[in-house]
Amino acid sequence: MARWCYRHRLVVVVLWVGVLFGLGAAGSTAGTDYSDNFSLPDTDSKQALDLMVEAFPQRSGDPNTVVWRVPEGSVRDAAVRERLDPALEEIAGMKGVGEVASPYTEAGAAQISEDGRTAYAQVTFAEQANAVPKELVQDVVDTAGEARRDGLQVELGGQAITRIQEPPTGTAELVGLGAAAVVLFLAFGSLFAMSLPLVVAVFGVGTGMLSTMLLSHATDVPEVAPLLGSLIGLGVGIDYALFIVTRHRKGVLRGMEPEEAAVIALNTSGRAVLFAGGTVCIALAGMLVMNMRFLDGVVIATSLTVVLSVLAAVTLLPALLGVLGKRVLSGRQRRRLAAEGPEPVEARGAAARWSMTVQKRPKSIALVAVVVMAALAVPVLSLRLGATDQGNHREDTTTRQAYDLLAEGFGPGFNGPLQLVTEDAAPAAVQALVERVRATEGVAQVAAMPSPPGSDVSVINVVPTTSPQSEATDRLIDTLRDEIVPQSGETVHVGGVTAVFKDFAAVTGDRLPYFIGAIIALGFLLLLIAFRSLVVPLTAAVMNLIAAAASFGVLVAVFQWGWGAEALGVGKEGPITAFLPVIMLSLLFGLSMDYQVFLVSRMHEEWVHTKDNARAVRVGLAETSRVINCAALIMICVFSAFVLSGDMEGAMAGIGLAAAVALDAFILRTALVPAAMHLLGRSNWWLPAGLEKRLPHLAVEPKEEAQEPGPVHAEGRATESAVPGPRAGAPVEEAGSVVYGFVRAPDGEPVADVVLTLVSTGGRQVDRVTSLADGSYILSAPSGGAYLLAVTAGTHEPWARHIMIGGDALVHDVVLSEVGASR
């Protein structure tokens, strides 16, 4: 598939562009039909809501308010009314505004506070908040704002008002892409190479979000779903393309033709990307265990975006690699390749040095990593699930100021009233219930609402003395349900937004263990099949739990304790949104599995060929830690940018996932996991023989087929055409089962301590040795076929040749030139 996409690159690119623009045209025509129904079936608050909608359909929408306050005097003063009355009349006359309930009418007397200094008018639009045109909302805000003057504060609140405070759509995505571009440029040093992961991510996320828009007409998709889809899509889309491009560039730098390098990159890293994308989708599908209809839409949006991002990485990316050819390398790299030949293959630099450090000091490194993660996880012990509202907005927003004015004028509980809803209750029983509620501790106001004509539904409005997010309000709900309602002898349901989110948090907490167990079990099974080990998947499961605890600890410290919340511009502290743990854990487990797959697959590959655990862990960490850390840094930039989304849930998910990725990549995968694997030794790869026979085989890396040696001339040298894939013009050596000989300088002197590496055509290191004092060396290959022999020495020019391994030993002496000498 990679070869076909590479050779038919223009067709592939045109098809992707056509799909993107086609979905865009369809999406702009159809629009969106997102649903924000967070209620749960079979809960007390859901039953109350159903009765309320049936009896008061006109009150089922989100209320929007215009709030004003005077520091002195009264809002009833003529000077105040002269400014507000015309504004309210103008708002009421706007097309799309259904009704404006003014406090300056007999029916609205209760909309003025007891001290007479605060009042509010309720604005009801003709449509639900997410369907109201932003232009209309802005006209309402501007008209009300014109009434302001010194000594008269006017603010607006409500779900529709919140929408116009949000940054322009795509701001967070663009900032994240910009930050990712900087990281990619620093990593690749090439504008063309930098652009590849970004283009792939844009196509993957773009088609995913547009498809989600269309799906919103066919199923319930919450409004937060496309935001979360773009959040995860940008992260995995850039990362998956990064892994493949990195492998492709290595192949080109080692002397392969661009087409062969692309095919090998897709057949190695591309396989890992497919496996990793599948694990992310499986982790996301774990949300279905929660049996919450609201989360089904999130699963659809995020999984669809991940699937399309993977599809773009394995089809569009090879086509783009074909368009660029060798320009995927920087100009300096192309000049060096032409002048010096292929580069050596062994890992060098900081990654190799760190890998050696972990091997030498696994106990101390593991201890430090565990202490750091445990310290960060401490705040999770005080995790409290609930709901965010406009009281958590930034202090400079009109919605937050309107919320605070209402709380100051009418009490903290005014922003989150409760409703006691009953059916077929006698008026005397309703009045008796009102009196019991009034005498209950924590109740500020209580009043029975008039029933609509022909309805037998009675509603009692209860205003708590505490704010909607207070634990005291939760206790009041429990008191009403467990004590007050049973004493009435009637069937009464306690509802309201605060009660809905309390029930949501309770159900989430009850079902969360099953959800965590399901995704851990699925991840364990996948890794067990892929790596043929019991210990590796068990270690991964433990590490995932540690990462989750630490990331939620950071989330609690920032959003619940308020450490740096205002500085980050995310608003006032409050409880963690009830549905966030489910979504975050799905994304976190999926992303953690990605890094585990990329890290351990290289270790497993080395273990299969050498059966040396220390070498396998050292080589695997040295060769993957740099790209994993680079990928993590990109994800951190993308996720952190969602603080700018203007959505509290998006900011929570962004900060939480950025912390999770940072801790997972920089502490767990590059320190704790390899340290633990060094300590566990050969037991890392233990699998009972009976289980080995029963498990299906799933290859993350392609099987390297043994190749027949080419025809040999009379003088004993293979023909060049017999060598698959060597660089044009590269010499081909005679066949043999091992390669041995001497490394010498041009004057015949032996060169010691030279590193010689044998690499398969798939880019896998087969063997590596260091020449002895007399310059001798010996390398072995697992099977016949074409290999690359690469030699590096500090004071000599690097050297590389393609050779053919057959059935007999191959003798090959290496002559190295001094650095700077003519070749």
PDB file of C-alpha atoms in Angstrom, residues 380-642:
ATOM      1  CA  VAL A 380      -6.026  13.150  43.957  1.00  0.00           C
ATOM      2  CA  LEU A 381      -7.100  11.981  47.420  1.00  0.00           C
ATOM      3  CA  SER A 382      -9.277  15.108  47.680  1.00  0.00           C
ATOM      4  CA  LEU A 383     -10.794  14.776  44.174  1.00  0.00           C
ATOM      5  CA  ARG A 384     -14.410  15.961  44.105  1.00  0.00           C
ATOM      6  CA  LEU A 385     -16.577  15.551  41.033  1.00  0.00           C
ATOM      7  CA  GLY A 386     -19.265  18.088  40.218  1.00  0.00           C
ATOM      8  CA  ALA A 387     -20.091  20.720  37.639  1.00  0.00           C
ATOM      9  CA  THR A 388     -18.532  23.952  36.472  1.00  0.00           C
ATOM     10  CA  ASP A 389     -20.751  26.948  35.809  1.00  0.00           C
ATOM     11  CA  GLN A 390     -20.410  30.633  35.080  1.00  0.00           C
ATOM     12  CA  GLY A 391     -19.092  31.198  38.584  1.00  0.00           C
ATOM     13  CA  ASN A 392     -15.888  29.515  37.389  1.00  0.00           C
ATOM     14  CA  HIS A 393     -15.389  31.905  34.481  1.00  0.00           C
ATOM     15  CA  ARG A 394     -12.613  34.490  34.554  1.00  0.00           C
ATOM     16  CA  GLU A 395     -13.243  37.578  36.695  1.00  0.00           C
ATOM     17  CA  ASP A 396     -13.153  39.911  33.683  1.00  0.00           C
ATOM     18  CA  THR A 397     -16.063  38.187  31.881  1.00  0.00           C
ATOM     19  CA  THR A 398     -19.578  39.601  32.005  1.00  0.00           C
ATOM     20  CA  THR A 399     -21.025  36.149  32.780  1.00  0.00           C
ATOM     21  CA  ARG A 400     -18.837  35.797  35.885  1.00  0.00           C
ATOM     22  CA  GLN A 401     -19.737  39.310  37.066  1.00  0.00           C
ATOM     23  CA  ALA A 402     -23.453  38.682  36.477  1.00  0.00           C
ATOM     24  CA  TYR A 403     -23.149  35.451  38.477  1.00  0.00           C
ATOM     25  CA  ASP A 404     -21.438  37.285  41.340  1.00  0.00           C
ATOM     26  CA  LEU A 405     -24.019  40.109  41.319  1.00  0.00           C
ATOM     27  CA  LEU A 406     -26.904  37.618  41.582  1.00  0.00           C
ATOM     28  CA  ALA A 407     -25.129  35.743  44.372  1.00  0.00           C
ATOM     29  CA  GLU A 408     -24.533  39.000  46.254  1.00  0.00           C
ATOM     30  CA  GLY A 409     -28.041  40.319  45.784  1.00  0.00           C
ATOM     31  CA  PHE A 410     -30.125  37.149  46.127  1.00  0.00           C
ATOM     32  CA  GLY A 411     -27.824  34.733  47.948  1.00  0.00           C
ATOM     33  CA  PRO A 412     -25.160  32.211  46.867  1.00  0.00           C
ATOM     34  CA  GLY A 413     -27.743  29.520  46.102  1.00  0.00           C
ATOM     35  CA  PHE A 414     -29.748  31.688  43.699  1.00  0.00           C
ATOM     36  CA  ASN A 415     -27.576  30.583  40.749  1.00  0.00           C
ATOM     37  CA  GLY A 416     -28.416  26.924  41.338  1.00  0.00           C
ATOM     38  CA  PRO A 417     -31.986  26.494  42.634  1.00  0.00           C
ATOM     39  CA  LEU A 418     -33.463  23.059  43.245  1.00  0.00           C
ATOM     40  CA  GLN A 419     -36.892  21.893  42.151  1.00  0.00           C
ATOM     41  CA  LEU A 420     -39.066  19.451  44.050  1.00  0.00           C
ATOM     42  CA  VAL A 421     -41.423  17.983  41.461  1.00  0.00           C
ATOM     43  CA  THR A 422     -44.434  15.804  42.261  1.00  0.00           C
ATOM     44  CA  GLU A 423     -47.444  14.539  40.355  1.00  0.00           C
ATOM     45  CA  ASP A 424     -51.036  14.041  41.576  1.00  0.00           C
ATOM     46  CA  ALA A 425     -50.317  15.611  44.972  1.00  0.00           C
ATOM     47  CA  ALA A 426     -53.103  17.411  46.820  1.00  0.00           C
ATOM     48  CA  PRO A 427     -52.607  21.192  47.423  1.00  0.00           C
ATOM     49  CA  ALA A 428     -52.568  20.566  51.188  1.00  0.00           C
ATOM     50  CA  ALA A 429     -49.804  17.984  50.824  1.00  0.00           C
ATOM     51  CA  VAL A 430     -47.777  20.369  48.658  1.00  0.00           C
ATOM     52  CA  GLN A 431     -48.148  23.155  51.221  1.00  0.00           C
ATOM     53  CA  ALA A 432     -47.134  20.809  54.044  1.00  0.00           C
ATOM     54  CA  LEU A 433     -44.035  19.859  52.067  1.00  0.00           C
ATOM     55  CA  VAL A 434     -43.216  23.539  51.553  1.00  0.00           C
ATOM     56  CA  GLU A 435     -43.307  24.105  55.324  1.00  0.00           C
ATOM     57  CA  ARG A 436     -41.047  21.113  56.007  1.00  0.00           C
ATOM     58  CA  VAL A 437     -38.539  22.316  53.435  1.00  0.00           C
ATOM     59  CA  ARG A 438     -38.609  25.869  54.800  1.00  0.00           C
ATOM     60  CA  ALA A 439     -37.646  24.523  58.234  1.00  0.00           C
ATOM     61  CA  THR A 440     -34.718  22.535  56.801  1.00  0.00           C
ATOM     62  CA  GLU A 441     -31.203  23.765  57.536  1.00  0.00           C
ATOM     63  CA  GLY A 442     -29.488  25.145  54.428  1.00  0.00           C
ATOM     64  CA  VAL A 443     -32.648  26.470  52.732  1.00  0.00           C
ATOM     65  CA  ALA A 444     -32.763  30.210  52.029  1.00  0.00           C
ATOM     66  CA  GLN A 445     -36.063  30.458  50.139  1.00  0.00           C
ATOM     67  CA  VAL A 446     -38.841  28.076  49.191  1.00  0.00           C
ATOM     68  CA  ALA A 447     -42.005  28.685  47.188  1.00  0.00           C
ATOM     69  CA  ALA A 448     -44.566  26.581  45.329  1.00  0.00           C
ATOM     70  CA  MET A 449     -44.850  27.570  41.665  1.00  0.00           C
ATOM     71  CA  PRO A 450     -48.357  27.850  40.186  1.00  0.00           C
ATOM     72  CA  SER A 451     -49.291  24.772  38.196  1.00  0.00           C
ATOM     73  CA  PRO A 452     -50.223  25.357  34.542  1.00  0.00           C
ATOM     74  CA  PRO A 453     -53.886  24.881  33.584  1.00  0.00           C
ATOM     75  CA  GLY A 454     -54.837  21.245  33.099  1.00  0.00           C
ATOM     76  CA  SER A 455     -51.637  19.893  34.676  1.00  0.00           C
ATOM     77  CA  ASP A 456     -51.380  17.841  37.863  1.00  0.00           C
ATOM     78  CA  VAL A 457     -47.649  18.480  38.229  1.00  0.00           C
ATOM     79  CA  SER A 458     -46.605  20.594  41.223  1.00  0.00           C
ATOM     80  CA  VAL A 459     -43.186  22.255  41.458  1.00  0.00           C
ATOM     81  CA  ILE A 460     -41.566  23.682  44.584  1.00  0.00           C
ATOM     82  CA  ASN A 461     -38.636  26.000  43.960  1.00  0.00           C
ATOM     83  CA  VAL A 462     -35.901  25.758  46.637  1.00  0.00           C
ATOM     84  CA  VAL A 463     -33.001  28.213  46.879  1.00  0.00           C
ATOM     85  CA  PRO A 464     -30.123  26.890  49.049  1.00  0.00           C
ATOM     86  CA  THR A 465     -28.090  29.146  51.325  1.00  0.00           C
ATOM     87  CA  THR A 466     -24.892  27.885  49.691  1.00  0.00           C
ATOM     88  CA  SER A 467     -23.517  27.977  46.159  1.00  0.00           C
ATOM     89  CA  PRO A 468     -24.239  25.223  43.596  1.00  0.00           C
ATOM     90  CA  GLN A 469     -20.673  23.872  43.898  1.00  0.00           C
ATOM     91  CA  SER A 470     -20.621  23.806  47.702  1.00  0.00           C
ATOM     92  CA  GLU A 471     -20.466  20.452  49.484  1.00  0.00           C
ATOM     93  CA  ALA A 472     -23.180  21.826  51.792  1.00  0.00           C
ATOM     94  CA  THR A 473     -25.538  22.013  48.789  1.00  0.00           C
ATOM     95  CA  ASP A 474     -24.839  18.335  48.077  1.00  0.00           C
ATOM     96  CA  ARG A 475     -25.706  17.521  51.685  1.00  0.00           C
ATOM     97  CA  LEU A 476     -28.943  19.499  51.379  1.00  0.00           C
ATOM     98  CA  ILE A 477     -29.948  17.416  48.337  1.00  0.00           C
ATOM     99  CA  ASP A 478     -29.274  14.237  50.324  1.00  0.00           C
ATOM    100  CA  THR A 479     -31.324  15.555  53.240  1.00  0.00           C
ATOM    101  CA  LEU A 480     -34.271  16.385  51.005  1.00  0.00           C
ATOM    102  CA  ARG A 481     -34.182  12.967  49.350  1.00  0.00           C
ATOM    103  CA  ASP A 482     -33.477  10.841  52.426  1.00  0.00           C
ATOM    104  CA  GLU A 483     -35.456  12.654  55.125  1.00  0.00           C
ATOM    105  CA  ILE A 484     -37.842  15.395  53.997  1.00  0.00           C
ATOM    106  CA  VAL A 485     -39.409  13.718  50.950  1.00  0.00           C
ATOM    107  CA  PRO A 486     -40.080  10.336  52.674  1.00  0.00           C
ATOM    108  CA  GLN A 487     -41.828  12.170  55.537  1.00  0.00           C
ATOM    109  CA  SER A 488     -44.276  13.743  53.088  1.00  0.00           C
ATOM    110  CA  GLY A 489     -45.683  10.398  52.003  1.00  0.00           C
ATOM    111  CA  GLU A 490     -45.745  11.627  48.376  1.00  0.00           C
ATOM    112  CA  THR A 491     -43.675  10.627  45.343  1.00  0.00           C
ATOM    113  CA  VAL A 492     -41.432  13.655  44.984  1.00  0.00           C
ATOM    114  CA  HIS A 493     -38.348  14.000  42.776  1.00  0.00           C
ATOM    115  CA  VAL A 494     -35.519  16.457  43.502  1.00  0.00           C
ATOM    116  CA  GLY A 495     -34.238  18.081  40.312  1.00  0.00           C
ATOM    117  CA  GLY A 496     -32.472  21.142  39.008  1.00  0.00           C
ATOM    118  CA  VAL A 497     -29.090  21.579  37.325  1.00  0.00           C
ATOM    119  CA  THR A 498     -27.216  21.115  40.600  1.00  0.00           C
ATOM    120  CA  ALA A 499     -29.046  17.855  41.327  1.00  0.00           C
ATOM    121  CA  VAL A 500     -28.445  16.610  37.775  1.00  0.00           C
ATOM    122  CA  PHE A 501     -24.688  17.033  38.066  1.00  0.00           C
ATOM    123  CA  LYS A 502     -24.671  15.527  41.546  1.00  0.00           C
ATOM    124  CA  ASP A 503     -26.387  12.428  40.169  1.00  0.00           C
ATOM    125  CA  PHE A 504     -24.011  12.421  37.208  1.00  0.00           C
ATOM    126  CA  ALA A 505     -21.007  12.486  39.560  1.00  0.00           C
ATOM    127  CA  ALA A 506     -22.491   9.709  41.713  1.00  0.00           C
ATOM    128  CA  VAL A 507     -23.153   7.428  38.733  1.00  0.00           C
ATOM    129  CA  THR A 508     -19.701   8.167  37.304  1.00  0.00           C
ATOM    130  CA  GLY A 509     -18.050   7.279  40.609  1.00  0.00           C
ATOM    131  CA  ASP A 510     -20.015   4.030  40.863  1.00  0.00           C
ATOM    132  CA  ARG A 511     -19.198   2.881  37.333  1.00  0.00           C
ATOM    133  CA  LEU A 512     -15.615   4.161  37.128  1.00  0.00           C
ATOM    134  CA  PRO A 513     -13.995   0.986  38.585  1.00  0.00           C
ATOM    135  CA  TYR A 514     -15.676  -1.154  35.900  1.00  0.00           C
ATOM    136  CA  PHE A 515     -14.507   1.269  33.225  1.00  0.00           C
ATOM    137  CA  ILE A 516     -10.899   1.281  34.487  1.00  0.00           C
ATOM    138  CA  GLY A 517     -10.933  -2.503  34.779  1.00  0.00           C
ATOM    139  CA  ALA A 518     -12.212  -2.865  31.213  1.00  0.00           C
ATOM    140  CA  ILE A 519      -9.599  -0.676  29.532  1.00  0.00           C
ATOM    141  CA  ILE A 520      -6.759  -2.123  31.633  1.00  0.00           C
ATOM    142  CA  ALA A 521      -7.857  -5.671  30.734  1.00  0.00           C
ATOM    143  CA  LEU A 522      -8.084  -4.836  27.016  1.00  0.00           C
ATOM    144  CA  GLY A 523      -4.684  -3.127  27.044  1.00  0.00           C
ATOM    145  CA  PHE A 524      -3.147  -6.033  28.956  1.00  0.00           C
ATOM    146  CA  LEU A 525      -4.501  -8.524  26.418  1.00  0.00           C
ATOM    147  CA  LEU A 526      -3.221  -6.527  23.429  1.00  0.00           C
ATOM    148  CA  LEU A 527       0.293  -6.181  24.836  1.00  0.00           C
ATOM    149  CA  LEU A 528       0.302  -9.835  25.904  1.00  0.00           C
ATOM    150  CA  ILE A 529      -0.409 -10.917  22.331  1.00  0.00           C
ATOM    151  CA  ALA A 530       1.995  -8.401  20.772  1.00  0.00           C
ATOM    152  CA  PHE A 531       5.032  -8.983  23.015  1.00  0.00           C
ATOM    153  CA  ARG A 532       4.481 -12.596  24.170  1.00  0.00           C
ATOM    154  CA  SER A 533       5.089 -11.673  27.821  1.00  0.00           C
ATOM    155  CA  LEU A 534       3.098 -11.507  31.048  1.00  0.00           C
ATOM    156  CA  VAL A 535       5.372  -9.049  32.818  1.00  0.00           C
ATOM    157  CA  VAL A 536       5.516  -6.368  30.090  1.00  0.00           C
ATOM    158  CA  PRO A 537       1.720  -5.792  29.950  1.00  0.00           C
ATOM    159  CA  LEU A 538       1.484  -6.021  33.749  1.00  0.00           C
ATOM    160  CA  THR A 539       4.182  -3.342  34.069  1.00  0.00           C
ATOM    161  CA  ALA A 540       2.348  -1.201  31.502  1.00  0.00           C
ATOM    162  CA  ALA A 541      -0.925  -1.469  33.461  1.00  0.00           C
ATOM    163  CA  VAL A 542       0.750  -0.404  36.710  1.00  0.00           C
ATOM    164  CA  MET A 543       2.517   2.493  34.965  1.00  0.00           C
ATOM    165  CA  ASN A 544      -0.751   3.649  33.412  1.00  0.00           C
ATOM    166  CA  LEU A 545      -2.409   3.752  36.842  1.00  0.00           C
ATOM    167  CA  ILE A 546       0.529   5.703  38.267  1.00  0.00           C
ATOM    168  CA  ALA A 547       0.357   8.195  35.371  1.00  0.00           C
ATOM    169  CA  ALA A 548      -3.404   8.599  35.836  1.00  0.00           C
ATOM    170  CA  ALA A 549      -3.095   9.255  39.576  1.00  0.00           C
ATOM    171  CA  ALA A 550      -0.328  11.830  39.106  1.00  0.00           C
ATOM    172  CA  SER A 551      -2.089  13.655  36.254  1.00  0.00           C
ATOM    173  CA  PHE A 552      -5.335  13.867  38.214  1.00  0.00           C
ATOM    174  CA  GLY A 553      -3.309  15.147  41.149  1.00  0.00           C
ATOM    175  CA  VAL A 554      -2.112  18.025  38.955  1.00  0.00           C
ATOM    176  CA  LEU A 555      -5.692  18.593  37.768  1.00  0.00           C
ATOM    177  CA  VAL A 556      -7.006  18.805  41.355  1.00  0.00           C
ATOM    178  CA  ALA A 557      -4.204  21.173  42.401  1.00  0.00           C
ATOM    179  CA  VAL A 558      -4.890  23.585  39.513  1.00  0.00           C
ATOM    180  CA  PHE A 559      -8.672  23.492  39.045  1.00  0.00           C
ATOM    181  CA  GLN A 560      -9.987  22.369  42.442  1.00  0.00           C
ATOM    182  CA  TRP A 561      -7.429  23.946  44.769  1.00  0.00           C
ATOM    183  CA  GLY A 562      -6.868  26.913  42.449  1.00  0.00           C
ATOM    184  CA  TRP A 563      -3.062  26.762  42.334  1.00  0.00           C
ATOM    185  CA  GLY A 564      -2.297  29.035  39.406  1.00  0.00           C
ATOM    186  CA  ALA A 565      -5.807  28.841  37.927  1.00  0.00           C
ATOM    187  CA  GLU A 566      -6.215  32.612  37.545  1.00  0.00           C
ATOM    188  CA  ALA A 567      -2.652  32.965  36.234  1.00  0.00           C
ATOM    189  CA  LEU A 568      -3.412  30.409  33.554  1.00  0.00           C
ATOM    190  CA  GLY A 569      -6.602  32.289  32.690  1.00  0.00           C
ATOM    191  CA  VAL A 570      -8.877  29.305  33.396  1.00  0.00           C
ATOM    192  CA  GLY A 571     -11.077  31.035  35.954  1.00  0.00           C
ATOM    193  CA  LYS A 572     -12.077  30.301  39.527  1.00  0.00           C
ATOM    194  CA  GLU A 573     -11.419  26.986  41.263  1.00  0.00           C
ATOM    195  CA  GLY A 574     -14.237  24.467  41.649  1.00  0.00           C
ATOM    196  CA  PRO A 575     -14.975  20.737  41.430  1.00  0.00           C
ATOM    197  CA  ILE A 576     -13.723  18.639  38.538  1.00  0.00           C
ATOM    198  CA  THR A 577     -16.387  18.203  35.856  1.00  0.00           C
ATOM    199  CA  ALA A 578     -18.115  14.876  36.473  1.00  0.00           C
ATOM    200  CA  PHE A 579     -17.616  13.352  33.029  1.00  0.00           C
ATOM    201  CA  LEU A 580     -13.971  14.452  32.664  1.00  0.00           C
ATOM    202  CA  PRO A 581     -12.318  11.470  34.447  1.00  0.00           C
ATOM    203  CA  VAL A 582     -13.911   9.033  32.016  1.00  0.00           C
ATOM    204  CA  ILE A 583     -12.805  10.979  28.937  1.00  0.00           C
ATOM    205  CA  MET A 584      -9.352  11.765  30.310  1.00  0.00           C
ATOM    206  CA  LEU A 585      -8.677   8.193  31.397  1.00  0.00           C
ATOM    207  CA  SER A 586      -9.652   6.909  27.946  1.00  0.00           C
ATOM    208  CA  LEU A 587      -7.308   9.344  26.220  1.00  0.00           C
ATOM    209  CA  LEU A 588      -4.557   8.867  28.806  1.00  0.00           C
ATOM    210  CA  PHE A 589      -4.592   5.073  28.616  1.00  0.00           C
ATOM    211  CA  GLY A 590      -4.628   5.207  24.826  1.00  0.00           C
ATOM    212  CA  LEU A 591      -1.708   7.648  24.588  1.00  0.00           C
ATOM    213  CA  SER A 592       0.280   5.812  27.266  1.00  0.00           C
ATOM    214  CA  MET A 593      -0.179   2.613  25.307  1.00  0.00           C
ATOM    215  CA  ASP A 594       1.209   4.386  22.220  1.00  0.00           C
ATOM    216  CA  TYR A 595       4.473   5.213  23.971  1.00  0.00           C
ATOM    217  CA  GLN A 596       4.658   1.753  25.529  1.00  0.00           C
ATOM    218  CA  VAL A 597       4.254   0.143  22.103  1.00  0.00           C
ATOM    219  CA  PHE A 598       6.941   2.292  20.437  1.00  0.00           C
ATOM    220  CA  LEU A 599       9.372   1.778  23.330  1.00  0.00           C
ATOM    221  CA  VAL A 600       8.877  -1.924  24.047  1.00  0.00           C
ATOM    222  CA  SER A 601       8.535  -2.999  20.398  1.00  0.00           C
ATOM    223  CA  ARG A 602      12.157  -1.932  19.804  1.00  0.00           C
ATOM    224  CA  MET A 603      13.246  -3.688  23.023  1.00  0.00           C
ATOM    225  CA  HIS A 604      11.319  -6.808  22.035  1.00  0.00           C
ATOM    226  CA  GLU A 605      12.869  -6.793  18.584  1.00  0.00           C
ATOM    227  CA  GLU A 606      16.353  -6.728  20.147  1.00  0.00           C
ATOM    228  CA  TRP A 607      15.440  -9.392  22.712  1.00  0.00           C
ATOM    229  CA  VAL A 608      14.164 -11.799  20.048  1.00  0.00           C
ATOM    230  CA  HIS A 609      17.493 -11.655  18.204  1.00  0.00           C
ATOM    231  CA  THR A 610      19.952 -11.488  21.111  1.00  0.00           C
ATOM    232  CA  LYS A 611      18.168 -12.889  24.203  1.00  0.00           C
ATOM    233  CA  ASP A 612      20.146 -10.270  26.170  1.00  0.00           C
ATOM    234  CA  ASN A 613      17.696  -8.298  28.358  1.00  0.00           C
ATOM    235  CA  ALA A 614      20.190  -5.608  29.386  1.00  0.00           C
ATOM    236  CA  ARG A 615      21.114  -4.958  25.763  1.00  0.00           C
ATOM    237  CA  ALA A 616      17.505  -5.066  24.632  1.00  0.00           C
ATOM    238  CA  VAL A 617      16.413  -2.466  27.189  1.00  0.00           C
ATOM    239  CA  ARG A 618      19.466  -0.274  26.621  1.00  0.00           C
ATOM    240  CA  VAL A 619      19.205  -0.289  22.828  1.00  0.00           C
ATOM    241  CA  GLY A 620      15.425   0.126  22.855  1.00  0.00           C
ATOM    242  CA  LEU A 621      15.595   3.149  25.144  1.00  0.00           C
ATOM    243  CA  ALA A 622      18.525   4.728  23.304  1.00  0.00           C
ATOM    244  CA  GLU A 623      16.876   4.435  19.895  1.00  0.00           C
ATOM    245  CA  THR A 624      13.326   5.487  20.839  1.00  0.00           C
ATOM    246  CA  SER A 625      13.589   7.919  23.763  1.00  0.00           C
ATOM    247  CA  ARG A 626      14.434  10.917  21.581  1.00  0.00           C
ATOM    248  CA  VAL A 627      11.493  10.498  19.235  1.00  0.00           C
ATOM    249  CA  ILE A 628       9.151   9.674  22.142  1.00  0.00           C
ATOM    250  CA  ASN A 629      10.232  12.812  24.006  1.00  0.00           C
ATOM    251  CA  CYS A 630       9.888  14.912  20.865  1.00  0.00           C
ATOM    252  CA  ALA A 631       6.412  13.482  20.258  1.00  0.00           C
ATOM    253  CA  ALA A 632       5.474  14.141  23.879  1.00  0.00           C
ATOM    254  CA  LEU A 633       6.680  17.731  23.660  1.00  0.00           C
ATOM    255  CA  ILE A 634       4.459  18.256  20.617  1.00  0.00           C
ATOM    256  CA  MET A 635       1.452  16.784  22.432  1.00  0.00           C
ATOM    257  CA  ILE A 636       2.129  18.983  25.456  1.00  0.00           C
ATOM    258  CA  CYS A 637       2.114  22.066  23.209  1.00  0.00           C
ATOM    259  CA  VAL A 638      -1.101  20.988  21.468  1.00  0.00           C
ATOM    260  CA  PHE A 639      -2.936  20.062  24.674  1.00  0.00           C
ATOM    261  CA  SER A 640      -1.796  23.138  26.628  1.00  0.00           C
ATOM    262  CA  ALA A 641      -3.054  25.400  23.848  1.00  0.00           C
ATOM    263  CA  PHE A 642      -6.611  24.273  24.638  1.00  0.00           C
TER     264      PHE A 642
END
